[in-house]
Amino acid sequence: MSTRQELKECQDAPLILTASAESFNATNDQNSSSPAVRSKSLSHWGSGCNSQKGASMSGHSVFILDVNGKPLTPCKPSKARKLLKGNQAKPVWNKFGLFGIQMLVETRKEMPTSALGIDFGTKFEGYSVVVGKENNLSVMWKLPDKKKLVKKLTERRQLRRARRWRTCRRRQCKSDNREKDGFIAPSQLMMIQSRLKAIREFFRCYPIDVVAVEDVRFNHRDNRWGKNFSTVEIGKKKLYDWIRKHAYLTFYLGVDTEALRKRYSYKKSSNKSSEIFNSHCSDALAIAIDLYAQNYIEPGQFIVIDDMYRPVRRQLHDTQPSEGGIRHPYSTGNFKGTRKGTMCNLGQICGGTDNRFYVRDWDNKRTGVAQSKIQWLSHRFKTNIQFLYWLKPVVSLDGVL
């Protein structure tokens, strides 16, 4: 399958399984040139744990979907390898960039209790899934910057007001009839949609029964210093309503989360922007454990997802006209048939010019690359897994069977 510019879709996406000690195809490890494969101590880099000190990861790291696409209990890589070899399953990938399998035959539906812990924040958030007595996945989620959207709305408002007051033929101002119930400002709605994007993907991959959320409540009447809490509080009913339709929802206060984190011996980093497990996911794992397991569980696979990029797609013309009053085309949501924000083998596509694409790396530095160097496209999230393995597949699809 290819796009209009003959760019192939991501059919042979990297089989980056998990940070477990066993790779999906262990026979290829000795011949691999990737240090991340040959060095087992680096297998869960950034998780806050060290395998050389005896920290064990979750063994059931491969998510499973049934024949209808509904999530089942995760399995070990060795089990997934046998099912693929026996033509009882097919490989799939989720938007986290992780590998899983979908069953081609019916299987039993018995599943252990599963919980999702969520620690909401203003810039960074933590998510942690516990299936049975294992932490299968923890995610640090980078929220989009709402200040950029506010700047776009301000510029649009100024241009609209300038059009209304010009001494030329124009349409009259609209009547003030656009107020409606449940209105959420666009900058806040962007944050809510980003959170829903993460939660939906967890429900697609894991059989979640209950969701534990650290409910943010701040007394804005008596205290004037907590305006950052408003970003988390606005629109939380919309999130809670969606969760209640799919699972049981329970709440924890901030003081409860701190007490549980200390009870289960998890550490908390003071650097909120640090891309480690202890920055945000330790709180999410603590409240998820308190629902069923209620014992210390070793942190499992940890990944970081950057959802900060928002393309300029609705500004059709330059704000400042050129000589002669000519307004040149500015930007659209696509470039050469490729949607902005799409992931490729070199990073995240954010536009381009002529036959060169602009690609953003993990540090959001933009570089221009030739169109011929782009090998595959994917609509998955921007994760640190792709950049951790130096943009090279750990195991090829041909090496699975």
Short mmCIF file of C-alpha atoms in Angstrom, two decimals, residues 9-376:
data_model
loop_
_atom_site.label_atom_id
_atom_site.label_comp_id
_atom_site.label_asym_id
_atom_site.label_seq_id
_atom_site.Cartn_x
_atom_site.Cartn_y
_atom_site.Cartn_z
CA GLU A 9 2.90 2.40 4.42
CA CYS A 10 4.50 0.90 7.51
CA GLN A 11 3.99 -2.78 6.71
CA ASP A 12 7.30 -3.99 8.17
CA ALA A 13 7.16 -1.91 11.33
CA PRO A 14 9.88 -2.71 13.87
CA LEU A 15 8.99 -5.51 16.22
CA ILE A 16 10.03 -3.56 19.30
CA LEU A 17 8.42 -5.82 21.82
CA THR A 18 9.16 -4.77 25.30
CA ALA A 19 12.03 -4.09 27.59
CA SER A 20 12.03 -7.65 28.92
CA ALA A 21 15.17 -9.70 29.12
CA GLU A 22 13.99 -12.13 26.42
CA SER A 23 13.81 -10.80 22.89
CA PHE A 24 11.13 -11.95 20.47
CA ASN A 25 13.65 -13.86 18.38
CA ALA A 26 16.51 -14.67 20.66
CA THR A 27 18.46 -16.47 17.94
CA ASN A 28 19.15 -13.16 16.22
CA ASP A 29 20.58 -11.43 19.29
CA GLN A 30 24.13 -12.67 18.86
CA ASN A 31 24.32 -11.52 15.27
CA SER A 32 22.63 -8.19 15.91
CA SER A 33 24.67 -5.01 15.65
CA SER A 34 22.37 -3.04 17.93
CA PRO A 35 23.79 -2.46 21.42
CA ALA A 36 20.23 -2.29 22.77
CA VAL A 37 19.74 -5.94 21.80
CA ARG A 38 23.13 -7.33 22.77
CA SER A 39 23.23 -5.56 26.14
CA LYS A 40 20.55 -6.95 28.46
CA SER A 41 21.26 -4.31 31.09
CA LEU A 42 20.02 -1.68 28.64
CA SER A 43 16.83 -3.56 27.86
CA HIS A 44 14.69 -1.38 30.09
CA TRP A 45 16.58 1.87 29.84
CA GLY A 46 14.81 4.80 31.42
CA SER A 47 12.42 2.74 33.51
CA GLY A 48 14.03 3.67 36.80
CA CYS A 49 15.12 0.05 37.41
CA ASN A 50 18.39 -1.73 36.83
CA SER A 51 18.39 -5.36 35.75
CA GLN A 52 21.90 -5.82 37.11
CA LYS A 53 20.51 -5.21 40.59
CA GLY A 54 17.93 -7.95 40.26
CA ALA A 55 14.89 -5.94 39.20
CA SER A 56 12.61 -8.20 37.16
CA MET A 57 10.34 -6.94 34.43
CA SER A 58 6.87 -8.13 33.45
CA GLY A 59 7.12 -11.42 31.57
CA HIS A 60 3.72 -11.09 29.90
CA SER A 61 4.68 -8.21 27.65
CA VAL A 62 2.90 -9.01 24.36
CA PHE A 63 -0.70 -7.81 24.22
CA ILE A 64 -3.28 -10.11 22.62
CA LEU A 65 -6.48 -9.41 20.68
CA ASP A 66 -9.12 -12.03 19.99
CA VAL A 67 -10.60 -12.77 16.57
CA ASN A 68 -12.99 -9.82 16.99
CA GLY A 69 -10.25 -7.38 18.05
CA LYS A 70 -11.11 -7.35 21.76
CA PRO A 71 -8.20 -7.44 24.25
CA LEU A 72 -7.22 -10.60 26.08
CA THR A 73 -4.65 -11.38 28.77
CA PRO A 74 -1.10 -10.50 27.62
CA CYS A 75 1.32 -13.36 27.02
CA LYS A 76 5.06 -13.95 27.03
CA PRO A 77 7.17 -13.48 23.88
CA SER A 78 7.85 -17.22 23.78
CA LYS A 79 4.11 -17.97 23.72
CA ALA A 80 3.53 -15.39 20.98
CA ARG A 81 6.34 -16.94 18.97
CA LYS A 82 4.68 -20.37 19.12
CA LEU A 83 1.27 -19.00 18.13
CA LEU A 84 2.75 -17.17 15.15
CA LYS A 85 4.69 -20.22 14.04
CA GLY A 86 1.56 -22.36 14.28
CA ASN A 87 -0.46 -19.90 12.16
CA GLN A 88 -2.86 -19.39 15.06
CA ALA A 89 -2.19 -15.64 15.30
CA LYS A 90 -0.98 -12.74 13.22
CA PRO A 91 1.30 -9.84 14.22
CA VAL A 92 -0.21 -6.44 15.02
CA TRP A 93 1.11 -3.16 16.41
CA ASN A 94 -0.59 -0.59 18.56
CA LYS A 95 -0.15 3.17 18.45
CA PHE A 96 2.34 2.96 21.31
CA GLY A 97 4.70 1.32 18.81
CA LEU A 98 4.56 -1.99 20.70
CA PHE A 99 4.13 -5.43 19.21
CA GLY A 100 1.18 -7.73 19.83
CA ILE A 101 -0.72 -10.57 18.23
CA GLN A 102 -4.31 -11.09 17.12
CA MET A 103 -5.74 -14.57 17.38
CA LEU A 104 -7.01 -16.28 14.24
CA VAL A 105 -8.82 -19.00 16.22
CA GLU A 106 -11.20 -18.86 19.16
CA THR A 107 -9.67 -19.04 22.62
CA ARG A 108 -10.83 -19.01 26.22
CA LYS A 109 -12.11 -15.75 27.67
CA GLU A 110 -11.00 -16.11 31.30
CA MET A 111 -8.97 -13.07 32.29
CA PRO A 112 -7.43 -11.84 35.55
CA THR A 113 -8.42 -8.56 37.13
CA SER A 114 -6.90 -5.58 35.35
CA ALA A 115 -6.54 -1.97 36.45
CA LEU A 116 -5.40 1.28 34.86
CA GLY A 117 -3.89 3.98 37.07
CA ILE A 118 -3.92 7.58 35.84
CA ASP A 119 -2.03 10.52 37.29
CA PHE A 120 -3.26 13.65 35.50
CA GLY A 121 -1.04 16.72 35.17
CA THR A 122 -0.75 20.07 33.42
CA LYS A 123 2.20 19.23 31.14
CA PHE A 124 3.06 15.59 31.85
CA GLU A 125 0.90 12.64 32.86
CA GLY A 126 1.47 9.09 34.02
CA TYR A 127 -0.42 5.94 33.03
CA SER A 128 0.18 2.44 34.33
CA VAL A 129 -1.56 -0.87 33.52
CA VAL A 130 -1.62 -3.79 35.96
CA VAL A 131 -2.95 -7.12 34.66
CA GLY A 132 -3.13 -9.68 37.44
CA LYS A 133 0.05 -9.18 39.48
CA GLU A 134 2.25 -7.69 36.76
CA ASN A 135 2.82 -4.15 35.55
CA ASN A 136 2.59 -4.64 31.80
CA LEU A 137 3.10 -1.06 30.64
CA SER A 138 3.73 2.41 32.03
CA VAL A 139 3.55 5.54 29.90
CA MET A 140 4.71 9.09 30.48
CA TRP A 141 2.50 11.27 28.28
CA LYS A 142 3.61 14.75 27.17
CA LEU A 143 0.58 16.97 26.72
CA PRO A 144 0.35 19.59 23.93
CA ASP A 145 1.21 23.20 24.69
CA LYS A 146 -2.03 25.17 24.85
CA LYS A 147 -0.21 28.51 24.62
CA LYS A 148 0.44 27.91 20.93
CA LEU A 149 -3.25 27.36 20.29
CA VAL A 150 -4.14 30.50 22.26
CA LYS A 151 -1.74 32.45 20.04
CA LYS A 152 -3.44 31.08 16.91
CA LEU A 153 -6.89 32.00 18.23
CA THR A 154 -5.73 35.52 19.12
CA GLU A 155 -4.35 36.07 15.63
CA ARG A 156 -7.52 34.75 14.04
CA ARG A 157 -9.64 37.06 16.19
CA GLN A 158 -7.58 40.09 15.19
CA LEU A 159 -7.90 39.29 11.49
CA ARG A 160 -11.63 38.73 11.82
CA ARG A 161 -12.16 42.07 13.58
CA ALA A 162 -10.10 43.83 10.93
CA ARG A 163 -12.35 42.41 8.22
CA ARG A 164 -15.49 43.52 10.04
CA TRP A 165 -14.41 47.18 10.18
CA ARG A 166 -13.14 47.66 6.65
CA THR A 167 -14.94 50.23 4.53
CA CYS A 168 -15.86 47.81 1.80
CA ARG A 169 -18.59 45.43 0.93
CA ARG A 170 -18.67 42.74 3.57
CA ARG A 171 -21.04 40.50 5.39
CA GLN A 172 -22.36 41.70 8.70
CA CYS A 173 -21.23 40.38 12.05
CA LYS A 174 -22.87 37.23 13.25
CA SER A 175 -25.35 37.45 16.07
CA ASP A 176 -24.15 36.36 19.47
CA ASN A 177 -25.90 33.01 19.50
CA ARG A 178 -22.99 30.62 19.81
CA GLU A 179 -23.12 29.97 23.54
CA LYS A 180 -24.12 26.40 24.34
CA ASP A 181 -24.17 24.02 27.28
CA GLY A 182 -21.02 22.09 27.96
CA PHE A 183 -18.80 24.54 26.10
CA ILE A 184 -15.07 23.99 26.62
CA ALA A 185 -12.46 26.45 25.41
CA PRO A 186 -10.46 25.16 22.42
CA SER A 187 -7.20 25.26 24.36
CA GLN A 188 -8.68 23.11 27.14
CA LEU A 189 -10.49 20.84 24.70
CA MET A 190 -7.16 20.06 23.05
CA MET A 191 -5.84 18.77 26.38
CA ILE A 192 -8.93 16.63 26.96
CA GLN A 193 -8.74 15.09 23.51
CA SER A 194 -5.07 14.29 24.07
CA ARG A 195 -5.92 12.46 27.31
CA LEU A 196 -8.75 10.56 25.63
CA LYS A 197 -6.37 9.54 22.87
CA ALA A 198 -4.12 7.82 25.41
CA ILE A 199 -6.93 6.20 27.40
CA ARG A 200 -8.62 4.79 24.29
CA GLU A 201 -5.42 3.08 23.19
CA PHE A 202 -5.03 1.41 26.59
CA PHE A 203 -8.56 0.05 26.36
CA ARG A 204 -7.88 -1.27 22.85
CA CYS A 205 -4.92 -3.36 24.01
CA TYR A 206 -5.62 -4.45 27.60
CA PRO A 207 -8.72 -5.96 29.30
CA ILE A 208 -9.19 -3.13 31.80
CA ASP A 209 -11.88 -3.67 34.46
CA VAL A 210 -11.40 -0.65 36.67
CA VAL A 211 -9.69 2.72 36.35
CA ALA A 212 -8.10 4.52 39.30
CA VAL A 213 -7.75 8.29 38.88
CA GLU A 214 -6.12 10.87 41.10
CA ASP A 215 -8.98 13.35 41.24
CA VAL A 216 -7.73 16.94 41.31
CA ARG A 217 -9.75 19.23 43.57
CA PHE A 218 -8.59 22.70 44.47
CA ASN A 219 -10.33 25.41 46.46
CA HIS A 220 -10.01 28.35 44.10
CA ARG A 221 -12.16 30.58 46.30
CA ASP A 222 -9.85 30.55 49.31
CA ASN A 223 -6.54 30.03 47.47
CA ARG A 224 -5.44 32.14 44.52
CA TRP A 225 -2.19 30.37 43.70
CA GLY A 226 -3.56 27.20 42.09
CA LYS A 227 -4.48 28.32 38.58
CA ASN A 228 -2.50 25.40 37.10
CA PHE A 229 -4.99 23.00 38.68
CA SER A 230 -7.72 24.47 36.49
CA THR A 231 -6.16 22.85 33.43
CA VAL A 232 -6.73 19.44 35.00
CA GLU A 233 -10.15 20.21 36.48
CA ILE A 234 -11.76 21.68 33.35
CA GLY A 235 -13.38 18.98 31.27
CA LYS A 236 -12.72 16.12 33.68
CA LYS A 237 -16.44 15.24 33.66
CA LYS A 238 -16.13 14.52 29.94
CA LEU A 239 -13.26 12.13 30.66
CA TYR A 240 -15.02 10.46 33.56
CA ASP A 241 -18.20 9.92 31.54
CA TRP A 242 -16.23 8.15 28.81
CA ILE A 243 -14.42 5.93 31.32
CA ARG A 244 -17.66 4.96 33.09
CA LYS A 245 -19.05 3.66 29.80
CA HIS A 246 -16.19 1.17 29.51
CA ALA A 247 -15.07 0.34 33.07
CA TYR A 248 -15.61 1.02 36.75
CA LEU A 249 -14.13 4.33 37.91
CA THR A 250 -12.70 5.03 41.35
CA PHE A 251 -11.06 8.17 42.71
CA TYR A 252 -8.08 8.92 44.93
CA LEU A 253 -7.09 12.22 46.47
CA GLY A 254 -3.58 13.60 46.25
CA VAL A 255 -2.84 12.77 49.89
CA ASP A 256 -4.04 9.21 49.32
CA THR A 257 -1.74 8.79 46.34
CA GLU A 258 1.25 9.97 48.34
CA ALA A 259 0.44 7.58 51.18
CA LEU A 260 0.04 4.63 48.80
CA ARG A 261 3.29 5.44 47.03
CA LYS A 262 5.15 5.33 50.32
CA ARG A 263 3.34 2.17 51.44
CA TYR A 264 4.35 0.27 48.31
CA SER A 265 7.91 1.70 48.38
CA TYR A 266 7.91 3.68 45.15
CA LYS A 267 10.08 6.74 44.75
CA LYS A 268 9.05 10.12 43.36
CA SER A 269 11.32 12.36 41.31
CA SER A 270 11.24 16.10 41.93
CA ASN A 271 12.09 16.80 38.29
CA LYS A 272 8.71 16.59 36.55
CA SER A 273 10.17 16.81 33.04
CA SER A 274 12.59 13.93 33.60
CA GLU A 275 11.81 11.02 31.26
CA ILE A 276 12.00 8.30 33.90
CA PHE A 277 9.46 6.07 35.60
CA ASN A 278 9.64 7.86 38.95
CA SER A 279 8.62 11.24 37.54
CA HIS A 280 4.90 10.45 37.04
CA CYS A 281 4.23 6.73 36.59
CA SER A 282 5.08 5.78 40.18
CA ASP A 283 1.89 7.50 41.39
CA ALA A 284 -0.18 5.86 38.66
CA LEU A 285 1.20 2.42 39.49
CA ALA A 286 0.62 2.90 43.23
CA ILE A 287 -3.11 3.61 42.88
CA ALA A 288 -3.50 0.85 40.28
CA ILE A 289 -1.91 -1.69 42.64
CA ASP A 290 -4.15 -0.64 45.53
CA LEU A 291 -7.25 -1.86 43.70
CA TYR A 292 -6.39 -5.59 43.51
CA ALA A 293 -2.80 -6.65 44.12
CA GLN A 294 -2.07 -4.44 47.16
CA ASN A 295 1.56 -5.54 47.15
CA TYR A 296 4.75 -4.16 45.69
CA ILE A 297 5.09 -4.91 41.96
CA GLU A 298 8.24 -4.37 39.96
CA PRO A 299 7.76 -1.61 37.37
CA GLY A 300 7.35 -3.08 33.91
CA GLN A 301 8.04 -1.61 30.53
CA PHE A 302 8.23 2.18 30.48
CA ILE A 303 7.89 4.41 27.42
CA VAL A 304 7.57 8.15 26.81
CA ILE A 305 5.10 9.56 24.29
CA ASP A 306 5.34 13.08 22.90
CA ASP A 307 1.92 14.45 21.89
CA MET A 308 2.99 18.09 21.79
CA TYR A 309 3.06 18.65 18.03
CA ARG A 310 0.02 20.32 16.47
CA PRO A 311 0.30 21.21 12.75
CA VAL A 312 -0.74 24.49 11.20
CA ARG A 313 -3.46 23.25 8.87
CA ARG A 314 -6.21 25.90 8.72
CA GLN A 315 -4.24 29.06 7.95
CA LEU A 316 -4.73 29.16 4.20
CA HIS A 317 -2.83 32.38 3.44
CA ASP A 318 0.03 34.42 4.84
CA THR A 319 -1.02 37.01 7.41
CA GLN A 320 1.19 39.67 5.84
CA PRO A 321 0.44 40.18 2.11
CA SER A 322 3.26 40.57 -0.41
CA GLU A 323 3.71 43.45 -2.84
CA GLY A 324 0.60 44.09 -4.86
CA GLY A 325 -1.66 42.78 -2.10
CA ILE A 326 -1.00 39.15 -3.00
CA ARG A 327 -1.60 36.65 -0.21
CA HIS A 328 0.44 33.54 -0.88
CA PRO A 329 -0.78 30.12 0.30
CA TYR A 330 0.54 29.36 3.77
CA SER A 331 -0.17 25.84 4.96
CA THR A 332 -2.54 22.90 4.91
CA GLY A 333 -2.84 19.73 6.94
CA ASN A 334 -1.14 17.62 4.25
CA PHE A 335 2.08 17.80 2.30
CA LYS A 336 2.37 15.79 -0.92
CA GLY A 337 -0.45 13.54 0.19
CA THR A 338 1.09 12.86 3.62
CA ARG A 339 -0.68 14.08 6.73
CA LYS A 340 1.39 16.26 9.04
CA GLY A 341 2.29 14.50 12.26
CA THR A 342 2.76 11.15 10.53
CA MET A 343 5.68 9.09 11.79
CA CYS A 344 8.33 7.81 9.40
CA ASN A 345 11.65 6.00 9.72
CA LEU A 346 13.43 9.33 10.36
CA GLY A 347 11.01 10.97 12.79
CA GLN A 348 7.78 12.96 12.66
CA ILE A 349 6.82 14.66 9.40
CA CYS A 350 5.83 18.31 9.89
CA GLY A 351 5.71 19.66 6.33
CA GLY A 352 8.20 20.32 3.57
CA THR A 353 9.05 22.17 0.40
CA ASP A 354 9.65 20.97 -3.17
CA ASN A 355 10.91 17.38 -2.86
CA ARG A 356 12.14 17.64 0.72
CA PHE A 357 10.24 16.73 3.88
CA TYR A 358 10.67 18.49 7.21
CA VAL A 359 11.16 15.91 9.97
CA ARG A 360 11.23 16.49 13.74
CA ASP A 361 13.43 14.33 15.95
CA TRP A 362 12.83 13.46 19.62
CA ASP A 363 14.19 16.86 20.71
CA ASN A 364 11.78 18.53 18.24
CA LYS A 365 14.61 19.79 16.05
CA ARG A 366 13.47 20.17 12.47
CA THR A 367 15.63 18.97 9.60
CA GLY A 368 15.02 18.61 5.89
CA VAL A 369 15.34 15.19 4.26
CA ALA A 370 14.91 14.01 0.70
CA GLN A 371 11.68 12.27 -0.16
CA SER A 372 13.60 9.23 -1.35
CA LYS A 373 14.97 8.60 2.17
CA ILE A 374 11.52 8.07 3.68
CA GLN A 375 10.93 4.31 3.72
CA TRP A 376 7.64 3.87 5.59
#
